[in-house]
mmCIF file of C-alpha atoms and ligand atoms in Angstrom:
data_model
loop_
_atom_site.group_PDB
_atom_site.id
_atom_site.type_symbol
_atom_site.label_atom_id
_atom_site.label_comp_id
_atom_site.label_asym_id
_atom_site.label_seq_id
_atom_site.Cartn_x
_atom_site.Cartn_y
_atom_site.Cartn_z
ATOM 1 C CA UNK A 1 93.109 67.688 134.055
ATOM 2 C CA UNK A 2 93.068 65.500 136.586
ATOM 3 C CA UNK A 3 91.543 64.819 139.935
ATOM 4 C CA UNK A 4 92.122 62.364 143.244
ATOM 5 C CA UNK A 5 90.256 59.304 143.183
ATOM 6 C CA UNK A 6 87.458 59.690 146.136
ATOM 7 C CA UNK A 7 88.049 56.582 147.626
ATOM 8 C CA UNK A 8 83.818 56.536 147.556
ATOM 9 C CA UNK A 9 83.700 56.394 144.449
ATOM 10 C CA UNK A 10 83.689 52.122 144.930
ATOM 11 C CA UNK A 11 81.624 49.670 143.002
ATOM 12 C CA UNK A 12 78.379 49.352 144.668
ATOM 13 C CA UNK A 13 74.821 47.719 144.321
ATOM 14 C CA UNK A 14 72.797 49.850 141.939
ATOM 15 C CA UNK A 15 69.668 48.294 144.012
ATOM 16 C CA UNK A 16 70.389 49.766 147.532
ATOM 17 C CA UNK A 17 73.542 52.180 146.742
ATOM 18 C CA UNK A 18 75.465 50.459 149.414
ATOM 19 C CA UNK A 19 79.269 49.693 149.060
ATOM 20 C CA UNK A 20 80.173 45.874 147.472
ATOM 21 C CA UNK A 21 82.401 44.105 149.966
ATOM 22 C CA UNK A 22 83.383 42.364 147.114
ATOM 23 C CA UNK A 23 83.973 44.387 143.769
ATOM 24 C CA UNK A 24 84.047 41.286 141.759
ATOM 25 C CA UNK A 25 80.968 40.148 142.566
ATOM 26 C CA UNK A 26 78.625 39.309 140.148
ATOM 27 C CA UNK A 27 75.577 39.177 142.414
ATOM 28 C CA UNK A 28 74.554 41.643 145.370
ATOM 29 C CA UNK A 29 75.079 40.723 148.903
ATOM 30 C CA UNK A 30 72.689 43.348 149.736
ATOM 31 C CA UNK A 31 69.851 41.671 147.776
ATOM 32 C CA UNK A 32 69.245 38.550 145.684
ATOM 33 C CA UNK A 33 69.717 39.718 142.321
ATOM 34 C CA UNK A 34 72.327 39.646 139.789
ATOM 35 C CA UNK A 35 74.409 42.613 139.184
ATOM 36 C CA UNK A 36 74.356 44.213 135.412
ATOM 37 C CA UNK A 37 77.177 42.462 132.884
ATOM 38 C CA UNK A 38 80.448 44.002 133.286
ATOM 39 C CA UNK A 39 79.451 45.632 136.681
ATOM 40 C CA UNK A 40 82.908 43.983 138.462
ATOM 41 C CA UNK A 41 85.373 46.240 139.325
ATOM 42 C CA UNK A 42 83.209 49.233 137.782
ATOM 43 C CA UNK A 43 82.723 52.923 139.532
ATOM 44 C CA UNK A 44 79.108 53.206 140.550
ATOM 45 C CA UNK A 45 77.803 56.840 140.553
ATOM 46 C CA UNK A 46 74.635 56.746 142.563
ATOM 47 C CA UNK A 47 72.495 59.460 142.201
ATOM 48 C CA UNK A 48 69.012 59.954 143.659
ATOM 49 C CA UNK A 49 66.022 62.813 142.958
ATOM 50 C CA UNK A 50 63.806 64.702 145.503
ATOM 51 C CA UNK A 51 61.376 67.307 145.601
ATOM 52 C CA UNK A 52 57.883 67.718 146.619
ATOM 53 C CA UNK A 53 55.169 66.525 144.387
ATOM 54 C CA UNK A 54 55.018 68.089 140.736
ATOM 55 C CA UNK A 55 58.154 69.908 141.308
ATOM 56 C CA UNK A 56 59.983 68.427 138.069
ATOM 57 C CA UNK A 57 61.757 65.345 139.001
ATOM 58 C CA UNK A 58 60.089 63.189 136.562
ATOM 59 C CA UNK A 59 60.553 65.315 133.700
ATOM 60 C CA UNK A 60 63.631 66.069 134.516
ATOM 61 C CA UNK A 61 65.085 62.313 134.008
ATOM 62 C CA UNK A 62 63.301 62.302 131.473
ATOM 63 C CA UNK A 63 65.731 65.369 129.838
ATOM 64 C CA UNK A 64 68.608 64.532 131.345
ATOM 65 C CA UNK A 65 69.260 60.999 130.018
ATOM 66 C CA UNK A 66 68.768 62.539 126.660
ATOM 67 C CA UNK A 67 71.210 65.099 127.310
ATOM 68 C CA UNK A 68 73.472 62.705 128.681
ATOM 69 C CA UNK A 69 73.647 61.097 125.539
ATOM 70 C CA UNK A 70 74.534 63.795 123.882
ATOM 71 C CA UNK A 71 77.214 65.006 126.230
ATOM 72 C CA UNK A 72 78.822 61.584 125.963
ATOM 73 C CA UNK A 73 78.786 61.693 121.997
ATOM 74 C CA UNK A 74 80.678 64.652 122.294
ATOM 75 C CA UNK A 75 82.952 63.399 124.079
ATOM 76 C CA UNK A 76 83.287 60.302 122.185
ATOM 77 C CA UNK A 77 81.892 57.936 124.181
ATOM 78 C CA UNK A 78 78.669 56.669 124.290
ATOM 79 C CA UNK A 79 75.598 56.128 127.286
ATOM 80 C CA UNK A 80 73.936 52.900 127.544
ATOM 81 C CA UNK A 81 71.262 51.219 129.624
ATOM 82 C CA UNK A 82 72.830 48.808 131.354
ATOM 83 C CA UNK A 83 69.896 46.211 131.541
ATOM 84 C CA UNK A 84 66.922 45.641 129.454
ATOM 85 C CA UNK A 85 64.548 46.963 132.347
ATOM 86 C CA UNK A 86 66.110 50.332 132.516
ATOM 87 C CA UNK A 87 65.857 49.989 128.248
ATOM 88 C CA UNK A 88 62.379 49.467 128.851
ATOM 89 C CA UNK A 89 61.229 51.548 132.039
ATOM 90 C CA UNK A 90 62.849 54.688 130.544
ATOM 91 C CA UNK A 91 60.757 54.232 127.024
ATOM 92 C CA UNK A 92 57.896 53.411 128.558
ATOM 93 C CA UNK A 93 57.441 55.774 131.643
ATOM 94 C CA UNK A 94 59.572 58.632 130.559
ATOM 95 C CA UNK A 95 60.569 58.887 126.606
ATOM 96 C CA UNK A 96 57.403 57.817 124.842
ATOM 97 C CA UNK A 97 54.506 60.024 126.402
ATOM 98 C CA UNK A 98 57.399 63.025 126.712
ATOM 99 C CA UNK A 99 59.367 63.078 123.739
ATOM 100 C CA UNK A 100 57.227 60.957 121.516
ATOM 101 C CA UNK A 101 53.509 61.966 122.701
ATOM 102 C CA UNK A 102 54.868 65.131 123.936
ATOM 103 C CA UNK A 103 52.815 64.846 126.619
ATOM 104 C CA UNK A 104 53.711 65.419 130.439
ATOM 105 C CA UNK A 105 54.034 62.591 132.786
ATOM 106 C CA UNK A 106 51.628 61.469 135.191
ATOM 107 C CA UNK A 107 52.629 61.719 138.855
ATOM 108 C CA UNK A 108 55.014 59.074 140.583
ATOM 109 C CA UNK A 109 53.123 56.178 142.296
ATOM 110 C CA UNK A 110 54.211 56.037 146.380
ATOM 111 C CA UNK A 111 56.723 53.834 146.371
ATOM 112 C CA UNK A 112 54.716 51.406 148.923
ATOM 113 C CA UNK A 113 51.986 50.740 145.334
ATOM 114 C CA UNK A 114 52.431 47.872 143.054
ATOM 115 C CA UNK A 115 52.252 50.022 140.031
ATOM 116 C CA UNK A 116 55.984 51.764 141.626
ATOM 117 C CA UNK A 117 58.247 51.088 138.454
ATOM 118 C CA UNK A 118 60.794 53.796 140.666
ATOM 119 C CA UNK A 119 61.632 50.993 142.472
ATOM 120 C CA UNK A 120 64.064 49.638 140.399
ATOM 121 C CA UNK A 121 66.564 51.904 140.002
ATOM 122 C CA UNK A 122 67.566 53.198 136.419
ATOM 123 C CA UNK A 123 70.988 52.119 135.626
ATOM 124 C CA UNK A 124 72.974 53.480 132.697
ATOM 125 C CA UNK A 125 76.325 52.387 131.570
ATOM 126 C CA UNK A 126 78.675 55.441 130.678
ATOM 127 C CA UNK A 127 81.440 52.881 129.195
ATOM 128 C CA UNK A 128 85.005 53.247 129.871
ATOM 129 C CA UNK A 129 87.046 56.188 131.169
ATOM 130 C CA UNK A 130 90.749 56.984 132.341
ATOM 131 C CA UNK A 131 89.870 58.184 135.882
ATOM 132 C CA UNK A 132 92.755 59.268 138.294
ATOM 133 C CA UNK A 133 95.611 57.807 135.446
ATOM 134 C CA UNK A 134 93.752 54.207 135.090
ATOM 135 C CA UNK A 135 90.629 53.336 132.932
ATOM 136 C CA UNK A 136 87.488 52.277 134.480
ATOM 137 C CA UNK A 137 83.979 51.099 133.680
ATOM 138 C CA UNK A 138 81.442 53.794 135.029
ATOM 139 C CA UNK A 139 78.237 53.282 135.470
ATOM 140 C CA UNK A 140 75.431 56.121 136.597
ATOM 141 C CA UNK A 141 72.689 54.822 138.702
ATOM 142 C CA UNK A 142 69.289 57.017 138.776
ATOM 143 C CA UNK A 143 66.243 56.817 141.405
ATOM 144 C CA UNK A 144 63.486 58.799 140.482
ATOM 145 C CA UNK A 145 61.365 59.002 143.585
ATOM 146 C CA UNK A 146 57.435 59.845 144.353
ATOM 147 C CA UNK A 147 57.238 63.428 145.558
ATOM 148 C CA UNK A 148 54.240 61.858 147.285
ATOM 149 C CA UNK A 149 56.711 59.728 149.742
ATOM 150 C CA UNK A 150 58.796 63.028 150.721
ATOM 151 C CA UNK A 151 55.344 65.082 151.730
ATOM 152 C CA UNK A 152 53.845 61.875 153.865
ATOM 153 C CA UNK A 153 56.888 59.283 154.244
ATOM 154 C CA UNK A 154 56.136 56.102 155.199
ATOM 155 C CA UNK A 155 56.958 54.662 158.796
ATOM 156 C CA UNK A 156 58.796 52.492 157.692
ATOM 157 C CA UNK A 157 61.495 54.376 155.850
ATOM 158 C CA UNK A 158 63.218 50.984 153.708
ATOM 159 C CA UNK A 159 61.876 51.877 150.295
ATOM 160 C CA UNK A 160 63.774 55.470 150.975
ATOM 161 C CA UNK A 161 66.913 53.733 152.453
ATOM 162 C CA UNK A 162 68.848 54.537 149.607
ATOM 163 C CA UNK A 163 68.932 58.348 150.089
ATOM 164 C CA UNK A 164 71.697 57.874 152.710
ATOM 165 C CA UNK A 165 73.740 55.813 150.812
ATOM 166 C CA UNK A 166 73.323 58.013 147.068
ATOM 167 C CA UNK A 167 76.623 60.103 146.468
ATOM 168 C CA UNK A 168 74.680 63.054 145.502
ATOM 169 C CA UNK A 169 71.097 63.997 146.119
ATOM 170 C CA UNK A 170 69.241 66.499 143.278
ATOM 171 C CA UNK A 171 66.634 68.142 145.466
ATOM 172 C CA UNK A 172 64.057 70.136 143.308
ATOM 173 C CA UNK A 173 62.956 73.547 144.325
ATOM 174 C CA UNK A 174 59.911 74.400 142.533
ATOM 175 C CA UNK A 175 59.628 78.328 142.639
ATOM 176 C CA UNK A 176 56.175 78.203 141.482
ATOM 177 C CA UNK A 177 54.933 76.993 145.331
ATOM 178 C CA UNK A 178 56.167 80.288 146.132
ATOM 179 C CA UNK A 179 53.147 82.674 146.663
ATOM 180 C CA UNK A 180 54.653 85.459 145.179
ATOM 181 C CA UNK A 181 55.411 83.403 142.146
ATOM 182 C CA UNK A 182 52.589 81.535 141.737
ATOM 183 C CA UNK A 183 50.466 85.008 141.499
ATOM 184 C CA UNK A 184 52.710 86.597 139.358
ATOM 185 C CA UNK A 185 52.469 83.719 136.464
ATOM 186 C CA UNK A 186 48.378 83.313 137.042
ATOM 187 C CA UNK A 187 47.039 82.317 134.352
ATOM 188 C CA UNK A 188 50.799 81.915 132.047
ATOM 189 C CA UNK A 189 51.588 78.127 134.718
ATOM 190 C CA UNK A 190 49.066 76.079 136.742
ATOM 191 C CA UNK A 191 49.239 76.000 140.125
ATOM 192 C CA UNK A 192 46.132 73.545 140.183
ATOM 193 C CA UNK A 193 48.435 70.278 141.426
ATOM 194 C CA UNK A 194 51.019 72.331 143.572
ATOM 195 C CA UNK A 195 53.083 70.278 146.087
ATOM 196 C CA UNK A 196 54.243 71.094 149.423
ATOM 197 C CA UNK A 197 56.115 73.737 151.306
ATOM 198 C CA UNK A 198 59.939 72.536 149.660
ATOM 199 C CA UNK A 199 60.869 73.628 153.282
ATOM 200 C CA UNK A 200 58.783 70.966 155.110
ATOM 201 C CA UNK A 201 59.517 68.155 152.030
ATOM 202 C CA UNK A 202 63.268 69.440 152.711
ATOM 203 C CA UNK A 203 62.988 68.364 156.377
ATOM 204 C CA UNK A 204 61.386 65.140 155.977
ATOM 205 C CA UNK A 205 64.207 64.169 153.418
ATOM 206 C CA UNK A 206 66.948 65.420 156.062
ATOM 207 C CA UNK A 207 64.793 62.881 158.728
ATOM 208 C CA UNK A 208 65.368 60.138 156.293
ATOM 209 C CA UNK A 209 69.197 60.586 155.084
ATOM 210 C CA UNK A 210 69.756 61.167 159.099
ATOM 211 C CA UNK A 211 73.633 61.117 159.844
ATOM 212 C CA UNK A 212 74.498 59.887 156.407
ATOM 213 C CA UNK A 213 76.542 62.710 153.916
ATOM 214 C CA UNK A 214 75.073 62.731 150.143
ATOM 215 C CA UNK A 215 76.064 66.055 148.493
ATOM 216 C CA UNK A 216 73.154 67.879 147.743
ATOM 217 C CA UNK A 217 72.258 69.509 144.723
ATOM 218 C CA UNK A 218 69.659 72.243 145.445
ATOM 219 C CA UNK A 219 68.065 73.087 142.352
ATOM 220 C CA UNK A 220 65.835 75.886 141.526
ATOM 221 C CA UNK A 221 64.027 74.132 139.257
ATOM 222 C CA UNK A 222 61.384 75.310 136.243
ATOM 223 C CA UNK A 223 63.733 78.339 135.876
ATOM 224 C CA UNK A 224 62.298 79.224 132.619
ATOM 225 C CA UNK A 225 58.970 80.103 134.916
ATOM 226 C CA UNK A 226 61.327 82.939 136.564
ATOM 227 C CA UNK A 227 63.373 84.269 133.170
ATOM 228 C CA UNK A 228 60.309 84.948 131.974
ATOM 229 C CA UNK A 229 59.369 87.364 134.696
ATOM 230 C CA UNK A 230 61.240 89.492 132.976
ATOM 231 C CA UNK A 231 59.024 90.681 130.745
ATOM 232 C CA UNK A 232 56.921 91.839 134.016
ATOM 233 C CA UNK A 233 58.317 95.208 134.610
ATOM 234 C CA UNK A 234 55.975 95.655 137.076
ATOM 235 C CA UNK A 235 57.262 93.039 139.687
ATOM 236 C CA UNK A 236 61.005 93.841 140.760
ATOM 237 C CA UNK A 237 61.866 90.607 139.462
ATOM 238 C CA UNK A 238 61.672 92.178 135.874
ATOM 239 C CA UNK A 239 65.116 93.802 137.126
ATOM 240 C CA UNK A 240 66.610 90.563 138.804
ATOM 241 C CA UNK A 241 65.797 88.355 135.503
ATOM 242 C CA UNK A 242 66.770 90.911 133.438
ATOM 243 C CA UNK A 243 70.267 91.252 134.256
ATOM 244 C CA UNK A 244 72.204 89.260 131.413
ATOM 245 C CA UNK A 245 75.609 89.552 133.205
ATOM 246 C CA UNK A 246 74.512 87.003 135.421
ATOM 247 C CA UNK A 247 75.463 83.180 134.794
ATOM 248 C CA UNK A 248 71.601 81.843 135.886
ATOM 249 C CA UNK A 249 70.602 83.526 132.400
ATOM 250 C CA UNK A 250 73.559 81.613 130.419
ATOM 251 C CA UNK A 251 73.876 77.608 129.924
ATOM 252 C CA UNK A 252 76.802 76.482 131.345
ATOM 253 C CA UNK A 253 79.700 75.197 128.762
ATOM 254 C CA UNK A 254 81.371 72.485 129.560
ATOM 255 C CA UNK A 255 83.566 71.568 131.524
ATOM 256 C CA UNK A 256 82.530 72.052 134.544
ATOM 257 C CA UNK A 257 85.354 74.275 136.063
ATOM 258 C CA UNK A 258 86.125 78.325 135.877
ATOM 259 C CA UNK A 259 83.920 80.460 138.145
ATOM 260 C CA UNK A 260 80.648 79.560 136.673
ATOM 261 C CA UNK A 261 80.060 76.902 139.078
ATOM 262 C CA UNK A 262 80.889 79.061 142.357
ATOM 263 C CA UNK A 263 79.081 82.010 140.911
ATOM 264 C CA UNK A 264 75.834 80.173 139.828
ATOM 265 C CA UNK A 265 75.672 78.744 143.365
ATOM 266 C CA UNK A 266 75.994 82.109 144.937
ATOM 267 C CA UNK A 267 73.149 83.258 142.780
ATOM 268 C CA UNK A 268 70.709 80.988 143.401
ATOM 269 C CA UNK A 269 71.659 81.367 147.034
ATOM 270 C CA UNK A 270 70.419 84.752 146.735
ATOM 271 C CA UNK A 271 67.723 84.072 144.812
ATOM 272 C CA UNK A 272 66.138 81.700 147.214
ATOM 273 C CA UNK A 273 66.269 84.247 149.856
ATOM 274 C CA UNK A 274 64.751 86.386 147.500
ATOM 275 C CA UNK A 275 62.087 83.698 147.178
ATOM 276 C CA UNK A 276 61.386 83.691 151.131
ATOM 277 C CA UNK A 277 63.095 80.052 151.427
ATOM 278 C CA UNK A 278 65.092 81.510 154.385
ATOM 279 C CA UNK A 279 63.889 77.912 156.440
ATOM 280 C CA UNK A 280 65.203 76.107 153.859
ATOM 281 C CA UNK A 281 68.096 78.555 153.797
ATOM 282 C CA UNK A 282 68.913 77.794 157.716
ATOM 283 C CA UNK A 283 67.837 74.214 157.729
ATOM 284 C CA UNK A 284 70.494 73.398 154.885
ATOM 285 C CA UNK A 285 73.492 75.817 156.810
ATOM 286 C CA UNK A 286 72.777 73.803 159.949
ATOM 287 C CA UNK A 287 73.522 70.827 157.585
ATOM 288 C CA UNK A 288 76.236 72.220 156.236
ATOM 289 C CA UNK A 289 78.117 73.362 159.548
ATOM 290 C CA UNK A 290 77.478 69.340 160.276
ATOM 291 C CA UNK A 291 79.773 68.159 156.911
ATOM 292 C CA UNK A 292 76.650 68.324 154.321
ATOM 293 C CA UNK A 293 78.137 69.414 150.876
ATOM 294 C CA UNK A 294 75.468 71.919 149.269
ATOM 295 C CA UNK A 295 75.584 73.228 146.262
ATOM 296 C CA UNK A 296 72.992 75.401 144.381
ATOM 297 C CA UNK A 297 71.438 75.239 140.950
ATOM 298 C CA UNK A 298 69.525 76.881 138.331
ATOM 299 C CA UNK A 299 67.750 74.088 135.721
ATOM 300 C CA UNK A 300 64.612 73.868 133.406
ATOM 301 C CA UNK A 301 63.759 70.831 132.076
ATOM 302 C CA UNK A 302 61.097 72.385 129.560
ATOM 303 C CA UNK A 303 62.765 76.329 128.850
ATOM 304 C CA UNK A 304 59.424 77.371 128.356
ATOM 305 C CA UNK A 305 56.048 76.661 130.228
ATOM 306 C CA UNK A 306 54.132 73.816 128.766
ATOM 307 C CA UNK A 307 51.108 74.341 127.233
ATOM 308 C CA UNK A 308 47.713 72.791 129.123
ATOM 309 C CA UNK A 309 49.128 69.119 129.661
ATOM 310 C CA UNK A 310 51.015 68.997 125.950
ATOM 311 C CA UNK A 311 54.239 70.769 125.658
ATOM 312 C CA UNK A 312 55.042 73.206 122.976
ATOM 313 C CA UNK A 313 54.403 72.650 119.556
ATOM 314 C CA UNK A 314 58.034 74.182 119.188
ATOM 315 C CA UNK A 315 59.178 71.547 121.596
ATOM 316 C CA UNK A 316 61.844 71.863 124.545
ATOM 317 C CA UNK A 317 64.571 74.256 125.557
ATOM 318 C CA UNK A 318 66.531 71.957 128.293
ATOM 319 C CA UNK A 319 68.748 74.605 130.267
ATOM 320 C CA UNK A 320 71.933 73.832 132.911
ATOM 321 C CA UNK A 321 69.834 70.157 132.837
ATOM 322 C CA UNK A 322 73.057 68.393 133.207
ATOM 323 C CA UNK A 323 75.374 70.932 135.492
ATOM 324 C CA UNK A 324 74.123 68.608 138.691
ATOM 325 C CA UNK A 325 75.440 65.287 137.651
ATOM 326 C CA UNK A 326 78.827 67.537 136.207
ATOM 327 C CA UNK A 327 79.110 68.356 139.744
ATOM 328 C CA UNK A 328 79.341 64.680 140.754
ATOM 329 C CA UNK A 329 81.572 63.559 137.582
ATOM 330 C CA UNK A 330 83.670 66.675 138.055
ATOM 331 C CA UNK A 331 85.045 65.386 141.496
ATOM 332 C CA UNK A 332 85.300 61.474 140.923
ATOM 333 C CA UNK A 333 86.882 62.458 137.535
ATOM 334 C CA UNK A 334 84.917 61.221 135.032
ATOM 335 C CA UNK A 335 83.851 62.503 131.684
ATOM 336 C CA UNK A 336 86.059 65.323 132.483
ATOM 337 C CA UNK A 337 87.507 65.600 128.398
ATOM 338 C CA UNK A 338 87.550 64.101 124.940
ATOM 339 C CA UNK A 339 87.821 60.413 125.143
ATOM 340 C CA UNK A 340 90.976 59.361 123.421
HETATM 341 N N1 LIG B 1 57.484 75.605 133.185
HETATM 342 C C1 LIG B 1 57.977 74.407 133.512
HETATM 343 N N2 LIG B 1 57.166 73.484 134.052
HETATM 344 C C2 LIG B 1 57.698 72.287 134.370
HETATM 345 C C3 LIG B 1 59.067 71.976 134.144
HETATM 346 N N3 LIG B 1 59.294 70.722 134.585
HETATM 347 C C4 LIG B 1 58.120 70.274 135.073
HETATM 348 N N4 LIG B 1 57.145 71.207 134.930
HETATM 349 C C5 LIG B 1 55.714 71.114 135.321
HETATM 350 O O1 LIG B 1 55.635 70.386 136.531
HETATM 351 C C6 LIG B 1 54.780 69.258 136.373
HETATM 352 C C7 LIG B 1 55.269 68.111 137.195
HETATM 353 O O2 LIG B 1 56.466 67.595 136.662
HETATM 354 P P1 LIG B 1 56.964 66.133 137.035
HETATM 355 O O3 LIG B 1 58.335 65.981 136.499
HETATM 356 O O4 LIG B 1 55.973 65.116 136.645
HETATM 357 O O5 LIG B 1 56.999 66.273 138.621
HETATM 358 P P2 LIG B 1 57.496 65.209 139.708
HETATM 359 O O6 LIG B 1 58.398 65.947 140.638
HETATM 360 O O7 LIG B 1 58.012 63.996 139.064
HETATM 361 O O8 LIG B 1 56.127 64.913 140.483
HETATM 362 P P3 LIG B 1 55.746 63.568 141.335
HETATM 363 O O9 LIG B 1 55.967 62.409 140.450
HETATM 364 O O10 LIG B 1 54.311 63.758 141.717
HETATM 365 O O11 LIG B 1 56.615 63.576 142.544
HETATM 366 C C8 LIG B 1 54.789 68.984 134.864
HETATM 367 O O12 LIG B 1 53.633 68.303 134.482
HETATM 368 C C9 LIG B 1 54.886 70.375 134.283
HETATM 369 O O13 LIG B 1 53.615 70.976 134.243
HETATM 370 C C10 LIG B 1 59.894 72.978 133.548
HETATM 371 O O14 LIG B 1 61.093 72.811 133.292
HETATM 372 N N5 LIG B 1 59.290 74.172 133.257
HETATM 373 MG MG1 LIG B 2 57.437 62.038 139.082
#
């Protein structure tokens, strides 16, 4: 299959997700650092998180590179960090206390602290694909971002710059802030460390991306919390969650194409107006009526609640981890097929 180039879809700096003047450039003209090897000429997928404060972003990097991987194999191709820092911020801050430990991750430092590894971005060379009938390097660039800075952002908004220059924006809905929710799973999820109202975090992130156009993914995320209200049959969610037709209780197979995509996104519409988001609902319409591409999402990081702050002995469960970022490859026409 193949797609039109997006003429966005330029090399860029990974540090500051802003368009190189110069594609050959082996240094940044935004700031004084080098650009990774092989960077020249290269398609720069930019790609930032948000979310309120202990809604999943973390973890969910933490999956997703893995899964990545994977994807890639399958494919034929293989993932990569593209510099030694991402090498060694992703084993030290994500895979070793998750997937090693199999512990959870402590919370984000603000941006503004010195012990802010987020501020270098994570940058992860996908290798070589035939995009739009020519092959090009790709390379995936990752911010994870304090939940922290999205409930209280700083006055000065440079640290978050980026957001208006990221092609796509993963914005994580945790369900269990919902009232409802959170009383339903007492006792089965903590709601000790909750963050904020995801409408109010929603608004301060729409503050700082301003007049700028990132697609946004909106992602329910933690959906294992809600499948397993199935097994409430007291709640009316026992109905909603039990319904196996629907594609929120399937993982997606790849490729991203068909009606899955369409019909997840008009699922998790409705079921954040099930979940009284219906501020978040009209805040993100008004966006949309002003050129904002939305899309909504269904993902657990986990597929199963973690157990005090260990997971599982019978470890993870990832589910639709990866649809987001096939949104984003889907249209700049990457990663699309086998590589042969
Ligand atoms: N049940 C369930 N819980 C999850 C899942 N992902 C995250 N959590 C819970 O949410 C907590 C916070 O996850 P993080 O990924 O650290 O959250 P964050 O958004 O990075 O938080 P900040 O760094 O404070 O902004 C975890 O410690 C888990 O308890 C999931 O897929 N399922
Ligand atoms: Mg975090």
């Amino acid at each position: 299959m193949t797609h039109p180039i997006n003429p966005d879809f330029e090399t860029r700096c990974p540090y500051t997700f802003r368009p190189l003047q110069d594609p050959t450039a082996t240094h940044s003209e935004h700031v004084d650092r080098e650009l990774p090897e092989g960077w020249a000429n290269s398609m720069t997928l930019c790609v930032a998180l948000a979310g309120a404060r202990a809604s999943g972003k973390s973890l969910y990097v933490a999956v997703l590179i893995k899964l990545l991987k994977q994807f890639a194999e399958d494919l034929g191709g293989v993932v990569r960090a593209a510099d030694q820092s991402t090498d060694e911020r992703y084993a030290t801050y994500y895979e070793t206390p998750f997937f090693e430990e199999m512990g959870l991750l402590p919370s984000t430092p603000p941006a503004a602290s010195s012990e802010a590894y987020q501020r270098d971005p994570l940058i992860y060379d996908l290798g070589t694909w035939p995009v739009g009938g020519e092959r090009r390097r790709i390379f995936l660039v990752i911010r994870d971002v304090a939940g922290e800075d999205l409930e209280n952002p700083p006055v000065d908004l440079a640290d978050l710059e980026f957001f208006r220059h990221a092609h796509e924006v993963v914005y994580l809905f945790d369900p269990v802030t919902v009232p409802e929710i959170g009383n339903l799973l007492h006792g089965i999820v903590s709601t000790d460390s909750l963050g904020a109202d995801p409408a109010e975090v929603l608004e301060n992130l729409l503050r700082i991306i301003g007049p700028a156009r990132p697609r946004m993914a909106v992602t329910l995320s933690k959906f294992d919390t809600l499948r397993s209200l199935e097994k409430r049959p007291e709640s009316e969610w026992s109905a909603i969650m039990g319904n196996y037709g629907a594609t929120f209780n399937r993982q997606l197979n790849p490729p991203y194409s068909g009606n899955d995509p369409q019909l997840l996104h008009d699922e998790v519409h409705s079921l954040l107006q099930r979940l009284d988001a219906q501020r978040m609902l009209n805040l993100l319409r008004f966006e949309q009526q002003e050129g904002l591409n939305i899309r909504y999402f269904a993902t657990s990081s986990l597929g199963k609640p973690p157990h005090g702050s260990h997971l599982q002995r019978s470890g993870i469960a990832p589910f639709r981890v990866l649809d987001p970022l096939l949104w984003l490859f889907y249209d700049a026409g990457v990663m699309d097929g086998p590589l042969r």
